[in-house]
PDB file of C-alpha atoms in Angstrom:
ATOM      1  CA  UNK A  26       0.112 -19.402  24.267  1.00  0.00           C
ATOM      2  CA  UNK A  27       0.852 -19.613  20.718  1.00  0.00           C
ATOM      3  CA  UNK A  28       4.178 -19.462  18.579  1.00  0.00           C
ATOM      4  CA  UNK A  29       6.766 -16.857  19.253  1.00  0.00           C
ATOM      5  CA  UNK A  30       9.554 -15.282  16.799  1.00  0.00           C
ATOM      6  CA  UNK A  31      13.132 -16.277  18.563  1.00  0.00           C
ATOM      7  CA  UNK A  32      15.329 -12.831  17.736  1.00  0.00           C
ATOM      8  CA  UNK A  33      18.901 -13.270  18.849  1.00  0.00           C
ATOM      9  CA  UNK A  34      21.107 -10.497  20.193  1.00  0.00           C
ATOM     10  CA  UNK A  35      24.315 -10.036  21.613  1.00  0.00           C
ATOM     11  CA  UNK A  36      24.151 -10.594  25.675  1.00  0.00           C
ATOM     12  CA  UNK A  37      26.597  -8.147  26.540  1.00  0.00           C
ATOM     13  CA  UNK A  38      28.100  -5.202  24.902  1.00  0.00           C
ATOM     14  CA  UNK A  39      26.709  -1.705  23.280  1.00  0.00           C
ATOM     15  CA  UNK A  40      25.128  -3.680  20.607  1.00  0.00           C
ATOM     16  CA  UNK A  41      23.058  -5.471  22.682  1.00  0.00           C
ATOM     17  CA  UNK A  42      21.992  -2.126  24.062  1.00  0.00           C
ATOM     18  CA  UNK A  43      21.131  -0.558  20.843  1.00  0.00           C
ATOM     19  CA  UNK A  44      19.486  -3.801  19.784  1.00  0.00           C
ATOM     20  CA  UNK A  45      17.384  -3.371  22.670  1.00  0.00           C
ATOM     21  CA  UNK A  46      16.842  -0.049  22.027  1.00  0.00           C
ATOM     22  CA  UNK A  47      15.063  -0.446  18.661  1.00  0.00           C
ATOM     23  CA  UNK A  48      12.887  -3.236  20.324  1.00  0.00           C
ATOM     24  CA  UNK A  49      11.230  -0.533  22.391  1.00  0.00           C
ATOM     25  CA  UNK A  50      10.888   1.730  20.066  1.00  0.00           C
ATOM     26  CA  UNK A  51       8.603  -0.264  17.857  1.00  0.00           C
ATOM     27  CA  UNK A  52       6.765  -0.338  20.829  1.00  0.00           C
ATOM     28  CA  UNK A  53       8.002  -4.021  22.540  1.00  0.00           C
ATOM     29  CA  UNK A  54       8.482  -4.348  26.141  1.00  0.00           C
ATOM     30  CA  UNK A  55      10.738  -7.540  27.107  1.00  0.00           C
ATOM     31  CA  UNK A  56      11.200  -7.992  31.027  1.00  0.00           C
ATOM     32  CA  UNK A  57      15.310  -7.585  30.688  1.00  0.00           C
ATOM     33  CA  UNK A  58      16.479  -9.496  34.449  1.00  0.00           C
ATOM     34  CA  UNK A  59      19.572  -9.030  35.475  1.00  0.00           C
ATOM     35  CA  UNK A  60      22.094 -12.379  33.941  1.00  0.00           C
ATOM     36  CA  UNK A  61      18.676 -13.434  31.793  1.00  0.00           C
ATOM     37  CA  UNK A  62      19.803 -15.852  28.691  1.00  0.00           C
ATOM     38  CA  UNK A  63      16.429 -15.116  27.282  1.00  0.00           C
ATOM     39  CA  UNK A  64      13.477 -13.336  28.053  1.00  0.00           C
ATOM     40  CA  UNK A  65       9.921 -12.672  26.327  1.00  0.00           C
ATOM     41  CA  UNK A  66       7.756 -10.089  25.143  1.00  0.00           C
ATOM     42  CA  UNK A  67       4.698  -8.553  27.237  1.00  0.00           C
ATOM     43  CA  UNK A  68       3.022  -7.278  24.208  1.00  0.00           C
ATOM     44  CA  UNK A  69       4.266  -9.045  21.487  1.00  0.00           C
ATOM     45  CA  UNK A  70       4.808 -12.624  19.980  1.00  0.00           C
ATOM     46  CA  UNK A  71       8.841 -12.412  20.803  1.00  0.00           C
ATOM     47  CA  UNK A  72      11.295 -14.540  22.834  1.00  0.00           C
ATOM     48  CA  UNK A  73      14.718 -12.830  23.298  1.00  0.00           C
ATOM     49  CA  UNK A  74      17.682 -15.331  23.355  1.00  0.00           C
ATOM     50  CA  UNK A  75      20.738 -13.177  24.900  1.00  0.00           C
ATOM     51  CA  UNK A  76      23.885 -15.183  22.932  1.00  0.00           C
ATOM     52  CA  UNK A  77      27.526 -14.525  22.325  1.00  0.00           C
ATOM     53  CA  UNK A  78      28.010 -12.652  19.336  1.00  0.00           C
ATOM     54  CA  UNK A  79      30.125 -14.745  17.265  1.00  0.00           C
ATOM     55  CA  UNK A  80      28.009 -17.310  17.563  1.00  0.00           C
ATOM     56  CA  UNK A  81      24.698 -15.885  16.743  1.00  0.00           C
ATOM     57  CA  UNK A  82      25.095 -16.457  12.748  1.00  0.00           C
ATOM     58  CA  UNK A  83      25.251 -20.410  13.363  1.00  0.00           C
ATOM     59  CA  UNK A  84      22.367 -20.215  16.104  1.00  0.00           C
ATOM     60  CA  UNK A  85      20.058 -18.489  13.108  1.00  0.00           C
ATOM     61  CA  UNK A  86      21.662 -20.863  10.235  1.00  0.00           C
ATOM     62  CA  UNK A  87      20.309 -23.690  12.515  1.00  0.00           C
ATOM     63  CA  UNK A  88      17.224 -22.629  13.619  1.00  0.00           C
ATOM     64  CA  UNK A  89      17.673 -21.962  17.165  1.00  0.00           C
ATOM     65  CA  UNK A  90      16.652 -18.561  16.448  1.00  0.00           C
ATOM     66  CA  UNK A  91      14.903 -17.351  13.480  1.00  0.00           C
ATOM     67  CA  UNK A  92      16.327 -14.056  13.236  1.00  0.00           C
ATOM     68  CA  UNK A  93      19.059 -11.887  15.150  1.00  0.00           C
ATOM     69  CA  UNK A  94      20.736  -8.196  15.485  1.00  0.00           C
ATOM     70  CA  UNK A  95      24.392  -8.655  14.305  1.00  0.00           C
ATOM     71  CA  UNK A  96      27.019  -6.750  13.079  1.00  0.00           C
ATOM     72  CA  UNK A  97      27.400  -6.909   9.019  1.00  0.00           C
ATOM     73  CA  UNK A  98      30.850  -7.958   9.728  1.00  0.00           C
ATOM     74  CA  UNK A  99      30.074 -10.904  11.452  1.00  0.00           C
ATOM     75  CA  UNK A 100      27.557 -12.420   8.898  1.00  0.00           C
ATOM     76  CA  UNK A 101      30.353 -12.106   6.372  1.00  0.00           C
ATOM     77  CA  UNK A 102      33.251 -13.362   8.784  1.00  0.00           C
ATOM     78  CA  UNK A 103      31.084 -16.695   9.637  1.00  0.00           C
ATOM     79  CA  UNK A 104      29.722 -17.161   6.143  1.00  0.00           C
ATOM     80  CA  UNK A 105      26.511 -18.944   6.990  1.00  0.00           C
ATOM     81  CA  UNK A 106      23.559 -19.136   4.653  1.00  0.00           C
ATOM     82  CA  UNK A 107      21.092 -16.496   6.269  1.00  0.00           C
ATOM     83  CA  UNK A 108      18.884 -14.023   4.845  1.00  0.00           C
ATOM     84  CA  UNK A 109      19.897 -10.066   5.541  1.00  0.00           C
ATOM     85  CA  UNK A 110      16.341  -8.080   5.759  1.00  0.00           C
ATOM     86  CA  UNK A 111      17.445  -5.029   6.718  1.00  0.00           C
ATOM     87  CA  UNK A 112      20.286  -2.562   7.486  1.00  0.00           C
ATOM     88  CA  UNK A 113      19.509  -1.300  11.114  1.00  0.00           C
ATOM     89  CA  UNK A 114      21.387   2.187  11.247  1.00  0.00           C
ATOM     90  CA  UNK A 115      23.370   1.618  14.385  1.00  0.00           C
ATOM     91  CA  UNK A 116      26.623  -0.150  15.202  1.00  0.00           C
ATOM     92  CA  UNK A 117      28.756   1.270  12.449  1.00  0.00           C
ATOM     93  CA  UNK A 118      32.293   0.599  11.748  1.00  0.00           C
ATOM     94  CA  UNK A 119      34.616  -0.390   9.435  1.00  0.00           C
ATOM     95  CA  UNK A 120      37.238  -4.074   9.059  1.00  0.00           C
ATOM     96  CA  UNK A 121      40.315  -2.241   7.947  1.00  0.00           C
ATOM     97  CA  UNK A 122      44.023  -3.055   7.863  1.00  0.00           C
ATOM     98  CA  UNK A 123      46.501  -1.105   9.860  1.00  0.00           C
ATOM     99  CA  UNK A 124      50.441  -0.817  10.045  1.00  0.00           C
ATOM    100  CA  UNK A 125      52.566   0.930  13.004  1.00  0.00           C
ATOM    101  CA  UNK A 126      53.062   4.143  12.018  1.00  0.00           C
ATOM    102  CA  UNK A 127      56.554   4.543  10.946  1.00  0.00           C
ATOM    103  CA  UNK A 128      56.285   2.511   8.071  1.00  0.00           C
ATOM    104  CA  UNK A 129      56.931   4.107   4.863  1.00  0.00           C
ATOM    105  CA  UNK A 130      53.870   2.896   3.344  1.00  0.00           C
ATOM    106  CA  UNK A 131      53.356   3.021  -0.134  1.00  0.00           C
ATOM    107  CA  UNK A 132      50.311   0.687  -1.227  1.00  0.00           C
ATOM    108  CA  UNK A 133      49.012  -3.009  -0.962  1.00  0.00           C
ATOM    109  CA  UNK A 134      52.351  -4.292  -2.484  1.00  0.00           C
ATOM    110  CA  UNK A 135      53.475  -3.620   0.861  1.00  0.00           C
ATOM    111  CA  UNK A 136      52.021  -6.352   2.837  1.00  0.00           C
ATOM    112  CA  UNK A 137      53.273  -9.326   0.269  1.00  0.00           C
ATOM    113  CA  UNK A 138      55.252 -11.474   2.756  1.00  0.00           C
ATOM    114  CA  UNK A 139      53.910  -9.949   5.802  1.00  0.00           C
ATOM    115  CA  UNK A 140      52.263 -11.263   8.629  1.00  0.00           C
ATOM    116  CA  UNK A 141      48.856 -10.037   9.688  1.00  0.00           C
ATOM    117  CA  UNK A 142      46.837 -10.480  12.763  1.00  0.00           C
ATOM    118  CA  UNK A 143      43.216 -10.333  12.897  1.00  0.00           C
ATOM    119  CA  UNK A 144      40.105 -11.551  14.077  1.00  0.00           C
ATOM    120  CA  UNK A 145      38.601 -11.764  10.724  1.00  0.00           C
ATOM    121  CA  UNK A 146      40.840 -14.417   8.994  1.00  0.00           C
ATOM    122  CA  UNK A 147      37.896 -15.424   6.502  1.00  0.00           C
ATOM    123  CA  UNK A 148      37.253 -11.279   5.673  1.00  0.00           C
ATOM    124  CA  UNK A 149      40.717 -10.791   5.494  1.00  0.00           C
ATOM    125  CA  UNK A 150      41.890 -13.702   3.178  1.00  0.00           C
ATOM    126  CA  UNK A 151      39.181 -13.193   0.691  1.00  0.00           C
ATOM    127  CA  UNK A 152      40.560  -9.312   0.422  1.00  0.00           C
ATOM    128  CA  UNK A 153      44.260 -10.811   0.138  1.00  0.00           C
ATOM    129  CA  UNK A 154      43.195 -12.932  -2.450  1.00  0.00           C
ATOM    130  CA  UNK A 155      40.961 -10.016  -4.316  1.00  0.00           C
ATOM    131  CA  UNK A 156      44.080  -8.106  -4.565  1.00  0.00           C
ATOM    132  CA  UNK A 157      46.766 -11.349  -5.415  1.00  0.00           C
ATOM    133  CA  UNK A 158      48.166 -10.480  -1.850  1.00  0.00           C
ATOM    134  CA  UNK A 159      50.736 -13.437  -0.264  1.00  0.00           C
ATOM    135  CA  UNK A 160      50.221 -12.557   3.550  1.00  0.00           C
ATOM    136  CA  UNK A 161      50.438 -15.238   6.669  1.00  0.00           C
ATOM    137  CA  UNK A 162      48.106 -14.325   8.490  1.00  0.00           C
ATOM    138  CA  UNK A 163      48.034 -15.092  12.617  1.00  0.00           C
ATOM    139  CA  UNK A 164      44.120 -15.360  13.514  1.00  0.00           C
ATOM    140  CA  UNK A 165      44.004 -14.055  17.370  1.00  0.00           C
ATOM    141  CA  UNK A 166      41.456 -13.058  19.567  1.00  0.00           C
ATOM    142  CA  UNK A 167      40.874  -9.800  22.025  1.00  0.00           C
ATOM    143  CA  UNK A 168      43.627  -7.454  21.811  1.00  0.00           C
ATOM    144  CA  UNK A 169      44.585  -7.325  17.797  1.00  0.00           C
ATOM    145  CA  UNK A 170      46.564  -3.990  17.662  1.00  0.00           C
ATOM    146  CA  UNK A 171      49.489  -4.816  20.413  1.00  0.00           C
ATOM    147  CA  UNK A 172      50.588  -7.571  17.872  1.00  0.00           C
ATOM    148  CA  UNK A 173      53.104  -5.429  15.783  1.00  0.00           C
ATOM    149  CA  UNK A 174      54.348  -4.069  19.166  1.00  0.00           C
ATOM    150  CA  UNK A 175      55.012  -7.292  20.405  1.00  0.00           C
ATOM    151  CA  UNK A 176      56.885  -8.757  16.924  1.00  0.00           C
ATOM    152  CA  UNK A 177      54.175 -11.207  16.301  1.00  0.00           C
ATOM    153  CA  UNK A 178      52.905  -9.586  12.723  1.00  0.00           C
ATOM    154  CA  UNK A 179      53.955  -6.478  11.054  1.00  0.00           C
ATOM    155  CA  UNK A 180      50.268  -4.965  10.319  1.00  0.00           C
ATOM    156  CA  UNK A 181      46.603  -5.873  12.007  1.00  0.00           C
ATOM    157  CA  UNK A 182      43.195  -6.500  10.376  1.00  0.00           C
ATOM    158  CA  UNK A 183      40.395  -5.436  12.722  1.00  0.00           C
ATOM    159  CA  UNK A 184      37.620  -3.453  13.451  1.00  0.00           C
ATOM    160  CA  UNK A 185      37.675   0.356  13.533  1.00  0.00           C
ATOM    161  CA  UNK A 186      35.192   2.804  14.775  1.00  0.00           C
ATOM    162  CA  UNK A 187      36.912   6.190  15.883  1.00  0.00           C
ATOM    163  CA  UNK A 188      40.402   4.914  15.479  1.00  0.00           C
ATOM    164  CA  UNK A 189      41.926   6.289  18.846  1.00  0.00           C
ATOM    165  CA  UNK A 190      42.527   2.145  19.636  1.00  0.00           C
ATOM    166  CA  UNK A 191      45.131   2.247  17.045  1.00  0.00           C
ATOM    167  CA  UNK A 192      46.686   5.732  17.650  1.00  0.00           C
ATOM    168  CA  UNK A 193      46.870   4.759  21.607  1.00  0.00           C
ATOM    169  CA  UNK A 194      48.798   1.438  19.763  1.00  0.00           C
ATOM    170  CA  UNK A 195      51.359   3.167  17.239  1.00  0.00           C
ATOM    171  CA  UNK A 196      49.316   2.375  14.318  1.00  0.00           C
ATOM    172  CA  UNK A 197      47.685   3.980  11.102  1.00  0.00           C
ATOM    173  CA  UNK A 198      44.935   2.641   9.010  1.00  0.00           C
ATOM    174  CA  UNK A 199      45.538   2.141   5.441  1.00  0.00           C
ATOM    175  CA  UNK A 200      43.374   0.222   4.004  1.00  0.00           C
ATOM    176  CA  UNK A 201      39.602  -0.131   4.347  1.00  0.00           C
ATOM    177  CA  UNK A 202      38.211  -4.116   4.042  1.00  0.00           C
ATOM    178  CA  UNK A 203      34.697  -3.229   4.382  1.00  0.00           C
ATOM    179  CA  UNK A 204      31.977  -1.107   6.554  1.00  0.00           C
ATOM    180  CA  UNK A 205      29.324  -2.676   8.712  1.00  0.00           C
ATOM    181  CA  UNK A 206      26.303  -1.521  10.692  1.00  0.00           C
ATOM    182  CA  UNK A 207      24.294  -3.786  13.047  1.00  0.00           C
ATOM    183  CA  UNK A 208      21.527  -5.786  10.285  1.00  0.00           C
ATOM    184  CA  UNK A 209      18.368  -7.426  10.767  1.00  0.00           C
ATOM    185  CA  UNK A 210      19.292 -11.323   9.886  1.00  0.00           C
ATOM    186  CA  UNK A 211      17.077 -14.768   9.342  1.00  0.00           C
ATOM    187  CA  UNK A 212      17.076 -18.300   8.895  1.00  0.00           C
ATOM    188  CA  UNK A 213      16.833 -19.153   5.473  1.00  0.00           C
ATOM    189  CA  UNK A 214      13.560 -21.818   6.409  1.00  0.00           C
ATOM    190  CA  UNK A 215      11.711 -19.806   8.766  1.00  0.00           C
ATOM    191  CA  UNK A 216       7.697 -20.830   9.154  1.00  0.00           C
ATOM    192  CA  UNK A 217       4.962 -19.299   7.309  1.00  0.00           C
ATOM    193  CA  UNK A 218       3.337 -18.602  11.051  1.00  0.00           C
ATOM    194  CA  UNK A 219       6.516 -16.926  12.102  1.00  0.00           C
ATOM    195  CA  UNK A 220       6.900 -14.907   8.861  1.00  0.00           C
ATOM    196  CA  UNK A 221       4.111 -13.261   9.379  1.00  0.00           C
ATOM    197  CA  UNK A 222       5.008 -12.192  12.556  1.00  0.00           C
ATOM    198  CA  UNK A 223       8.682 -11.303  11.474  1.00  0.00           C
ATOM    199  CA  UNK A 224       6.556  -8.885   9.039  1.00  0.00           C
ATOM    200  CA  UNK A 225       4.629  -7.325  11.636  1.00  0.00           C
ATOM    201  CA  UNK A 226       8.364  -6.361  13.292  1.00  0.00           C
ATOM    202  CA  UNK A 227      10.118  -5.624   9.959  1.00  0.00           C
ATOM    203  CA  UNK A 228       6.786  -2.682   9.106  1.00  0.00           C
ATOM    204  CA  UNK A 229       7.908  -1.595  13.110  1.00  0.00           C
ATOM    205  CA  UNK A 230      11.195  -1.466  12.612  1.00  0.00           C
ATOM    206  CA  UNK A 231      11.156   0.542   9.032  1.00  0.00           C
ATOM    207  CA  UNK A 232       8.586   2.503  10.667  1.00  0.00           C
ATOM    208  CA  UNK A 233      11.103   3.666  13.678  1.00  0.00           C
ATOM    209  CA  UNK A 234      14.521   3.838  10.853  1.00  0.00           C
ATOM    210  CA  UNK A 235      11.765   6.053   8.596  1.00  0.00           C
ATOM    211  CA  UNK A 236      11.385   8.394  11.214  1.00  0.00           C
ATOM    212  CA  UNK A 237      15.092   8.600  12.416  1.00  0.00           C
ATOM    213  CA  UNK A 238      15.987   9.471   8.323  1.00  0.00           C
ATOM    214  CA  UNK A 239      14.038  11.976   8.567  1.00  0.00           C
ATOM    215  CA  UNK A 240      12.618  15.476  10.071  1.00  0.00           C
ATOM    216  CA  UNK A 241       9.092  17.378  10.186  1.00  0.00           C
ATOM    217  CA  UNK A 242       9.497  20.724   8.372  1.00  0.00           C
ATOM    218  CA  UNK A 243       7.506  23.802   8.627  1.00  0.00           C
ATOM    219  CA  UNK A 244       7.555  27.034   7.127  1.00  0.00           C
ATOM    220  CA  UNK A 245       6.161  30.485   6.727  1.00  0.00           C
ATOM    221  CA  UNK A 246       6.143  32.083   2.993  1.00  0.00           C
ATOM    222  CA  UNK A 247       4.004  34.997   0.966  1.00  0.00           C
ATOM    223  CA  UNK A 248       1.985  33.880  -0.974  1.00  0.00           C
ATOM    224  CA  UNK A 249       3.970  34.760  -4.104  1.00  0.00           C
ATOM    225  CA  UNK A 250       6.862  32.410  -3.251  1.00  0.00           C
ATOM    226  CA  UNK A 251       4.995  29.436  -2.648  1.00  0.00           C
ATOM    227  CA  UNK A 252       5.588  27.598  -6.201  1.00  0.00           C
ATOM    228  CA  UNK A 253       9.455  28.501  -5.834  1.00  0.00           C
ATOM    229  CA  UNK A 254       9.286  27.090  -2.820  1.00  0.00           C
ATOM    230  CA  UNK A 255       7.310  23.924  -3.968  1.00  0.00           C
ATOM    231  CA  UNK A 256      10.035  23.460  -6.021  1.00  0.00           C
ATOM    232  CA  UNK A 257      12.515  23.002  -3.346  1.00  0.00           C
ATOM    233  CA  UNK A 258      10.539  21.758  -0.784  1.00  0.00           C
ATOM    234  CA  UNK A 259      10.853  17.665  -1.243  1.00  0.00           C
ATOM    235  CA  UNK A 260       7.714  15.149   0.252  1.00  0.00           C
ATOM    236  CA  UNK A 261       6.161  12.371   0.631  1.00  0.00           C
ATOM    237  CA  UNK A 262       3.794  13.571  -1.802  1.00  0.00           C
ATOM    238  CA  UNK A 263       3.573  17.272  -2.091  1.00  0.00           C
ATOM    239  CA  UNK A 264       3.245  19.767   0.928  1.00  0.00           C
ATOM    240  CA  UNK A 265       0.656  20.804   2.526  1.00  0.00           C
ATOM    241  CA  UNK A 266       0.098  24.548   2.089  1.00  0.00           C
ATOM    242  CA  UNK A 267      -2.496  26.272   5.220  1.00  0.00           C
ATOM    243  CA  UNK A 268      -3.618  30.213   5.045  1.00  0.00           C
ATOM    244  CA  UNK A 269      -2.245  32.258   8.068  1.00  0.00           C
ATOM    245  CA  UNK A 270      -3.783  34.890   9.491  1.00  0.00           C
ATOM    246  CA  UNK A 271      -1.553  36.881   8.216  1.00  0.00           C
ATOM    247  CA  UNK A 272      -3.077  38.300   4.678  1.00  0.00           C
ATOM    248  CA  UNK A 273      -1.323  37.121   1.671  1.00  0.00           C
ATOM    249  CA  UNK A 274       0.929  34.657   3.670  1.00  0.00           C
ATOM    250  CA  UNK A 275       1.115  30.642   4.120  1.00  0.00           C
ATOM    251  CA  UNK A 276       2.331  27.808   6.428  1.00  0.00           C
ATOM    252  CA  UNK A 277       3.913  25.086   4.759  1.00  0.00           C
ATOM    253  CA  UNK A 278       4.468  21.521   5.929  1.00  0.00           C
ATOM    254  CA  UNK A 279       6.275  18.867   4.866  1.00  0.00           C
ATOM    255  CA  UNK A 280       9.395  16.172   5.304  1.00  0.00           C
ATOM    256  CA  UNK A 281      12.701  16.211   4.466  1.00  0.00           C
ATOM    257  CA  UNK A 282      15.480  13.626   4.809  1.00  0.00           C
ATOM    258  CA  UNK A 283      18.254  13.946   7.298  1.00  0.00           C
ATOM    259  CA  UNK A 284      21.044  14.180   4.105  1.00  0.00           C
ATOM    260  CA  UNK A 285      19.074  16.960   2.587  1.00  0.00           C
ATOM    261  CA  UNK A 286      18.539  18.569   5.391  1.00  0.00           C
ATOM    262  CA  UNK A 287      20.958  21.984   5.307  1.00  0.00           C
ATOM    263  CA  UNK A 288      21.248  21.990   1.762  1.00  0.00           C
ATOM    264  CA  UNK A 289      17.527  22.216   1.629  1.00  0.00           C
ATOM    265  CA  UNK A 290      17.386  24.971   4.088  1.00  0.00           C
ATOM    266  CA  UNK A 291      19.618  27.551   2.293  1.00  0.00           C
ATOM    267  CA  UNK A 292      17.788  27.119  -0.920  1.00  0.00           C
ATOM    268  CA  UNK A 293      14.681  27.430   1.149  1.00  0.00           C
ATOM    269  CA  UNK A 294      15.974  30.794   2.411  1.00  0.00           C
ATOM    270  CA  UNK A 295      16.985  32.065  -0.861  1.00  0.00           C
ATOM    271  CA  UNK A 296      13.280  31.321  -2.065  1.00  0.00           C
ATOM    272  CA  UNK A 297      12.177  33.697   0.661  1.00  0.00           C
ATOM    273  CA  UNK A 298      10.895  31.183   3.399  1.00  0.00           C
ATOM    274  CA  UNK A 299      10.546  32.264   6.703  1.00  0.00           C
ATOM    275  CA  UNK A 300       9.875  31.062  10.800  1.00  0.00           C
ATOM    276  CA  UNK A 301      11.527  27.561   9.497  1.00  0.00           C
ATOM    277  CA  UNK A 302      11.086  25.028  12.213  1.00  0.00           C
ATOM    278  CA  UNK A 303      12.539  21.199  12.117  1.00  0.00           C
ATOM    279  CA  UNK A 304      10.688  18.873  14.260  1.00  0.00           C
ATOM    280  CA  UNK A 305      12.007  15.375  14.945  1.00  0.00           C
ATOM    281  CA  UNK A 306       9.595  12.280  13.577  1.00  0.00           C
ATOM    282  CA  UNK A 307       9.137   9.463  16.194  1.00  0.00           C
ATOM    283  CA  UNK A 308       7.425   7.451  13.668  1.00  0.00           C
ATOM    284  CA  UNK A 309       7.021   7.322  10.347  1.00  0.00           C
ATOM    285  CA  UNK A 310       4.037   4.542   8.756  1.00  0.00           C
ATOM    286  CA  UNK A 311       5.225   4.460   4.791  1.00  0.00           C
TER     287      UNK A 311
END
């Protein structure tokens, strides 16, 4: 049968689905039953192991599996010895500290002699002591932000994504730990055999985040404006320029990142491009 990579990813959750997600788009089908705790690949040398988040940094650290999908956050919460290969894109957030919001803030000096609850005691206490904070901090789990509103700390350290958890709870953020985005993670000792293979996913999987960064650009210009446009116009290389039909005209192609992307246009414009189209990439082989 020969050896299979062992990928870890969360079993439940919208990272799980997004972890999923990128599987299939570098083109590997996994038979996903219903309660599953792992499952392997049709077309690929994969076995999925479906594990509980917080514990998939020890699971890789150990061996169990040789790589995973986790959150950023986590890898630095559980401060295990793995290898981070690559920022996935997806999954984004930020650890950041929070206080109800009729407090008079008016900086970190605030929170010396305050209590704190949090998930993220190790995250937390390492910013504390960054910034010579004194804080006791109450490490909980689920529900963070109804501490203050119960009288069990005066501020919370958690995870924040659009913020309307801590509005619906009386609380403002006011200081930002860190951000995080779901990363591609592996054991430090991994096989030669099952490096090789963890290659063949990593070109997939920068193949697929390529493509997402970035869009298919064509254009119509006179002939006249094509260097101006050049100019503008960023690549992979240089674009390519085809005759149209039209006498004394020109199509040009090219790529442009997602960041660039209306900036770009408008100076396109002003350089006299015309019939600009932006096509999406679904793969992108660097």
């Amino acid at each position: 049968m020969g050896e299979k990579l062992k990928i870890a990813v969360q079993k439940s959750g919208r990272l799980k689905e997004d972890s999923l997600k990128i599987l299939k788009e570098c083109g590997i089908s996994i038979d996903n039953g219903k309660d599953q705790l792992k499952a392997s690949a049709f077309n690929f040398p994969l076995e999925v192991l479906y594990l509980r988040n917080s514990d998939i940094p020890q699971y890789v650290e150990d061996g169990v599996a040789d790589i995973a999908i986790v959150g950023e956050n986590v890898v630095i919460e559980k401060q295990k010895e793995l290898d981070v290969l690559q920022k996935l894109g997806f999954s984004k957030c930020r650890l950041a500290m929070a206080v109800p919001k009729d407090v008079d803030y008016n900086g970190l000096e605030y929170f010396n002699g305050k209590k704190l609850a949090t998930s993220y005691p190790n995250s937390l206490r390492q910013f504390l002591d960054t910034n010579n904070l004194d804080c006791e901090i109450h490490e909980i789990s689920g529900s963070v932000e109804i501490a203050p509103n119960i009288g069990l700390a005066d501020g919370i350290c958690d995870l924040v994504s659009s913020g309307s958890t801590l509005f619906k709870n009386g609380l403002t953020e006011v200081e930002e730990i860190l951000v995080s985005e779901a990363c591609l993670v592996a054991n430090k000792n991994i096989s030669n055999l099952k490096s090789a293979i963890l290659d063949r996913l990593l070109f997939r999987m920068k193949s697929v985040l390529a493509a997402k960064n970035n869009k298919y650009i064509l254009l119509n210009a006179p002939n006249d404006k094509i260097d101006d446009i050049i100019k503008v116009l960023p690549g992979m290389n240089s674009p390519t320029v085809m005759p149209l039909a039209k006498d004394g005209w020109s199509s040009l192609h090219s790529v442009i990142t997602e960041s660039d992307f209306w900036g770009v246009i408008d100076q396109l414009k002003l350089s006299g491009a015309e019939g600009i189209l932006i096509i999406p990439i679904q793969k992108m082989v660097l």
